[in-house]
mmCIF file of C-alpha atoms in Angstrom:
data_model
loop_
_atom_site.group_PDB
_atom_site.id
_atom_site.type_symbol
_atom_site.label_atom_id
_atom_site.label_comp_id
_atom_site.label_asym_id
_atom_site.label_seq_id
_atom_site.Cartn_x
_atom_site.Cartn_y
_atom_site.Cartn_z
ATOM 1 C CA MET A 774 -16.452 17.983 -1.421
ATOM 2 C CA THR A 775 -15.180 17.378 -4.905
ATOM 3 C CA THR A 776 -13.147 14.597 -6.380
ATOM 4 C CA ASN A 777 -9.490 15.003 -7.221
ATOM 5 C CA THR A 778 -8.881 14.412 -10.917
ATOM 6 C CA ASN A 779 -5.272 15.580 -10.748
ATOM 7 C CA THR A 780 -3.028 13.242 -12.746
ATOM 8 C CA THR A 781 0.225 14.623 -11.385
ATOM 9 C CA GLN A 782 2.281 11.827 -9.898
ATOM 10 C CA ASP A 783 3.969 11.994 -6.509
ATOM 11 C CA ASP A 784 7.655 11.285 -5.881
ATOM 12 C CA ASN A 785 6.960 7.529 -5.985
ATOM 13 C CA GLY A 786 5.178 7.741 -9.333
ATOM 14 C CA LYS A 787 1.727 7.253 -7.819
ATOM 15 C CA LEU A 788 -1.310 9.329 -8.615
ATOM 16 C CA PRO A 789 -2.779 11.357 -5.749
ATOM 17 C CA GLU A 790 -5.737 10.128 -3.704
ATOM 18 C CA HIS A 791 -9.169 11.303 -4.672
ATOM 19 C CA THR A 792 -11.135 13.318 -2.160
ATOM 20 C CA ALA A 793 -14.250 11.840 -0.598
ATOM 21 C CA ARG A 794 -17.452 13.424 -1.877
ATOM 22 C CA LEU A 795 -19.228 13.532 1.450
ATOM 23 C CA ALA A 796 -18.576 12.494 5.038
ATOM 24 C CA TRP A 797 -21.991 10.863 5.196
ATOM 25 C CA ALA A 798 -21.536 9.365 8.681
ATOM 26 C CA GLN A 799 -20.864 12.858 10.032
ATOM 27 C CA HIS A 800 -23.941 14.322 8.368
ATOM 28 C CA ALA A 801 -26.272 11.378 9.047
ATOM 29 C CA PRO A 802 -24.986 10.115 12.408
ATOM 30 C CA GLU A 803 -28.199 8.338 13.398
ATOM 31 C CA VAL A 804 -28.189 6.373 10.140
ATOM 32 C CA TYR A 805 -24.528 5.511 10.657
ATOM 33 C CA LYS A 806 -25.172 4.359 14.237
ATOM 34 C CA ALA A 807 -28.119 2.260 13.053
ATOM 35 C CA MET A 808 -25.919 0.671 10.370
ATOM 36 C CA VAL A 809 -23.256 -0.168 12.975
ATOM 37 C CA ARG A 810 -25.911 -1.824 15.164
ATOM 38 C CA LEU A 811 -27.354 -3.679 12.160
ATOM 39 C CA ASP A 812 -23.872 -4.846 11.154
ATOM 40 C CA ALA A 813 -23.170 -6.142 14.677
ATOM 41 C CA ALA A 814 -26.520 -7.955 14.784
ATOM 42 C CA ALA A 815 -26.082 -9.498 11.318
ATOM 43 C CA ARG A 816 -22.600 -10.749 12.156
ATOM 44 C CA LYS A 817 -23.667 -12.773 15.210
ATOM 45 C CA GLY A 818 -23.105 -16.483 14.734
ATOM 46 C CA VAL A 819 -21.370 -16.115 11.355
ATOM 47 C CA ASP A 820 -17.845 -17.520 11.176
ATOM 48 C CA PRO A 821 -15.528 -14.451 11.091
ATOM 49 C CA VAL A 822 -13.371 -15.764 8.230
ATOM 50 C CA LEU A 823 -16.394 -16.741 6.135
ATOM 51 C CA LEU A 824 -17.891 -13.348 6.863
ATOM 52 C CA GLU A 825 -14.801 -11.568 5.544
ATOM 53 C CA LEU A 826 -14.808 -13.708 2.381
ATOM 54 C CA VAL A 827 -18.438 -12.736 1.786
ATOM 55 C CA LYS A 828 -17.712 -9.059 2.454
ATOM 56 C CA ILE A 829 -14.735 -9.080 0.096
ATOM 57 C CA ARG A 830 -16.702 -10.785 -2.684
ATOM 58 C CA ALA A 831 -19.671 -8.417 -2.407
ATOM 59 C CA SER A 832 -17.277 -5.463 -2.354
ATOM 60 C CA GLN A 833 -15.533 -6.755 -5.482
ATOM 61 C CA LEU A 834 -18.870 -7.022 -7.279
ATOM 62 C CA ASN A 835 -19.866 -3.534 -6.146
ATOM 63 C CA HIS A 836 -16.444 -2.048 -7.021
ATOM 64 C CA CYS A 837 -16.089 -0.694 -3.506
ATOM 65 C CA ALA A 838 -12.389 0.037 -3.041
ATOM 66 C CA TYR A 839 -12.905 1.362 0.493
ATOM 67 C CA CYS A 840 -14.588 -1.853 1.688
ATOM 68 C CA LEU A 841 -12.072 -4.014 -0.194
ATOM 69 C CA ASP A 842 -9.279 -2.257 1.674
ATOM 70 C CA MET A 843 -11.048 -2.808 4.987
ATOM 71 C CA HIS A 844 -12.162 -6.399 4.575
ATOM 72 C CA THR A 845 -9.014 -7.775 2.975
ATOM 73 C CA LYS A 846 -7.048 -6.346 5.901
ATOM 74 C CA ASP A 847 -9.551 -7.748 8.410
ATOM 75 C CA ALA A 848 -9.464 -11.151 6.670
ATOM 76 C CA LEU A 849 -5.679 -11.267 6.840
ATOM 77 C CA ALA A 850 -5.803 -10.260 10.512
ATOM 78 C CA ALA A 851 -8.348 -13.063 11.136
ATOM 79 C CA GLY A 852 -5.912 -15.596 9.679
ATOM 80 C CA GLU A 853 -7.173 -15.812 6.111
ATOM 81 C CA SER A 854 -4.529 -16.678 3.507
ATOM 82 C CA VAL A 855 -3.378 -14.310 0.795
ATOM 83 C CA ASP A 856 -4.002 -17.048 -1.798
ATOM 84 C CA ARG A 857 -7.669 -17.431 -0.879
ATOM 85 C CA ILE A 858 -8.196 -13.671 -0.897
ATOM 86 C CA ILE A 859 -6.528 -13.328 -4.289
ATOM 87 C CA GLN A 860 -8.627 -16.155 -5.743
ATOM 88 C CA LEU A 861 -11.965 -14.683 -4.616
ATOM 89 C CA SER A 862 -12.511 -12.711 -7.804
ATOM 90 C CA ALA A 863 -12.281 -15.997 -9.746
ATOM 91 C CA TRP A 864 -13.586 -18.393 -7.083
ATOM 92 C CA GLU A 865 -15.669 -20.369 -9.582
ATOM 93 C CA GLU A 866 -12.466 -21.467 -11.326
ATOM 94 C CA SER A 867 -10.613 -22.021 -8.072
ATOM 95 C CA ARG A 868 -13.242 -23.787 -5.966
ATOM 96 C CA HIS A 869 -10.552 -26.079 -4.581
ATOM 97 C CA PHE A 870 -9.380 -23.172 -2.396
ATOM 98 C CA TYR A 871 -12.716 -23.168 -0.537
ATOM 99 C CA THR A 872 -14.986 -25.515 1.395
ATOM 100 C CA ALA A 873 -18.449 -26.495 0.121
ATOM 101 C CA LYS A 874 -19.934 -24.212 2.786
ATOM 102 C CA GLU A 875 -17.811 -21.276 1.618
ATOM 103 C CA VAL A 876 -18.712 -21.894 -2.031
ATOM 104 C CA ALA A 877 -22.409 -21.937 -1.113
ATOM 105 C CA ALA A 878 -21.954 -18.654 0.765
ATOM 106 C CA LEU A 879 -20.099 -17.087 -2.175
ATOM 107 C CA GLU A 880 -22.791 -18.196 -4.625
ATOM 108 C CA LEU A 881 -25.464 -16.747 -2.349
ATOM 109 C CA THR A 882 -23.466 -13.523 -1.990
ATOM 110 C CA GLU A 883 -23.332 -13.117 -5.752
ATOM 111 C CA ALA A 884 -27.026 -13.898 -6.185
ATOM 112 C CA ILE A 885 -28.053 -11.360 -3.538
ATOM 113 C CA THR A 886 -25.558 -8.706 -4.651
ATOM 114 C CA VAL A 887 -26.252 -8.892 -8.391
ATOM 115 C CA LEU A 888 -30.010 -9.091 -8.749
ATOM 116 C CA THR A 889 -29.986 -8.930 -12.554
ATOM 117 C CA ASP A 890 -32.578 -11.694 -12.805
ATOM 118 C CA GLY A 891 -34.669 -10.001 -10.147
ATOM 119 C CA PHE A 892 -34.427 -12.841 -7.641
ATOM 120 C CA VAL A 893 -32.118 -15.289 -5.902
ATOM 121 C CA PRO A 894 -32.330 -18.552 -7.892
ATOM 122 C CA ASP A 895 -33.868 -21.494 -6.039
ATOM 123 C CA GLU A 896 -30.858 -23.734 -6.686
ATOM 124 C CA VAL A 897 -28.496 -21.188 -5.105
ATOM 125 C CA PHE A 898 -30.722 -20.816 -2.053
ATOM 126 C CA GLU A 899 -31.196 -24.589 -1.737
ATOM 127 C CA LYS A 900 -27.444 -25.206 -1.932
ATOM 128 C CA ALA A 901 -26.889 -22.696 0.881
ATOM 129 C CA ALA A 902 -29.754 -24.220 2.875
ATOM 130 C CA LYS A 903 -27.965 -27.600 2.734
ATOM 131 C CA GLU A 904 -24.749 -26.114 4.139
ATOM 132 C CA PHE A 905 -26.219 -23.834 6.828
ATOM 133 C CA THR A 906 -28.865 -24.274 9.498
ATOM 134 C CA GLU A 907 -31.857 -21.965 9.119
ATOM 135 C CA PRO A 908 -30.603 -19.581 11.837
ATOM 136 C CA GLU A 909 -27.119 -19.542 10.249
ATOM 137 C CA LEU A 910 -28.629 -18.929 6.820
ATOM 138 C CA ALA A 911 -30.770 -16.085 8.145
ATOM 139 C CA GLN A 912 -27.697 -14.459 9.689
ATOM 140 C CA LEU A 913 -25.671 -14.976 6.487
ATOM 141 C CA ILE A 914 -28.400 -13.368 4.379
ATOM 142 C CA ALA A 915 -28.495 -10.451 6.808
ATOM 143 C CA ALA A 916 -24.695 -10.074 6.661
ATOM 144 C CA ILE A 917 -24.707 -10.124 2.853
ATOM 145 C CA ASN A 918 -27.388 -7.443 2.743
ATOM 146 C CA VAL A 919 -25.537 -5.303 5.281
ATOM 147 C CA ILE A 920 -22.246 -5.344 3.346
ATOM 148 C CA ASN A 921 -24.168 -4.386 0.226
ATOM 149 C CA ALA A 922 -25.614 -1.398 2.087
ATOM 150 C CA TRP A 923 -22.154 -0.393 3.379
ATOM 151 C CA ASN A 924 -20.783 -0.713 -0.178
ATOM 152 C CA ARG A 925 -23.455 1.589 -1.510
ATOM 153 C CA PHE A 926 -22.733 4.253 1.102
ATOM 154 C CA ALA A 927 -18.988 4.058 0.444
ATOM 155 C CA VAL A 928 -19.269 4.060 -3.350
ATOM 156 C CA SER A 929 -21.836 6.877 -3.370
ATOM 157 C CA CYS A 930 -19.614 9.067 -1.217
ATOM 158 C CA ARG A 931 -16.328 7.880 -2.820
ATOM 159 C CA MET A 932 -14.788 7.019 0.526
ATOM 160 C CA VAL A 933 -10.998 6.881 0.237
ATOM 161 C CA PRO A 934 -9.302 3.476 0.614
ATOM 162 C CA GLY A 935 -5.869 2.846 2.027
ATOM 163 C CA HIS A 936 -6.060 4.216 5.555
ATOM 164 C CA TYR A 937 -7.893 1.421 7.371
ATOM 165 C CA THR A 938 -6.261 -0.432 10.261
ATOM 166 C CA PRO A 939 -7.475 -4.022 10.828
ATOM 167 C CA GLY A 940 -10.234 -4.177 13.415
ATOM 168 C CA GLN A 941 -10.643 -0.396 13.473
ATOM 169 C CA PHE A 942 -14.450 -0.469 13.264
ATOM 170 C CA LYS A 943 -15.227 -3.779 14.965
ATOM 171 C CA ASN A 944 -18.187 -3.534 17.304
ATOM 172 C CA GLY A 945 -20.051 -6.120 19.343
#
């Protein structure tokens, strides 16, 4: 498939949707099924609202519009506030919107997602280790890595945002 670079606006003045490059889940169904199982396993024991905050932040960093569409809708459906979702892109300046545990999770999300230094800094890991038990931390690290993998599939294939219904892909 090719991308739509048409700049003709519709009746509402909006540009048309792009076309997805590839329906990767259709062409690699075993990989997709394995990712769904991995996602379900990584999510176990992680607070659903915290999980959505982490998924939104990683998706912002990875510029994944498809996952942003999905996880902002899921966060709202899980009871998250619009204000906290809006502030995520600038959470460091609006820490007062979040708990210490959430801030530790967001810092860890950024460190794992953006590996520009080649590692997760000790102070970031230690801060998270103070807020989470070892099993919780292991699950959080797994969940952060899984959303990064989903982001990379979606961005690579230019999956189209805007059509997700909250809870549409929830498993397990």
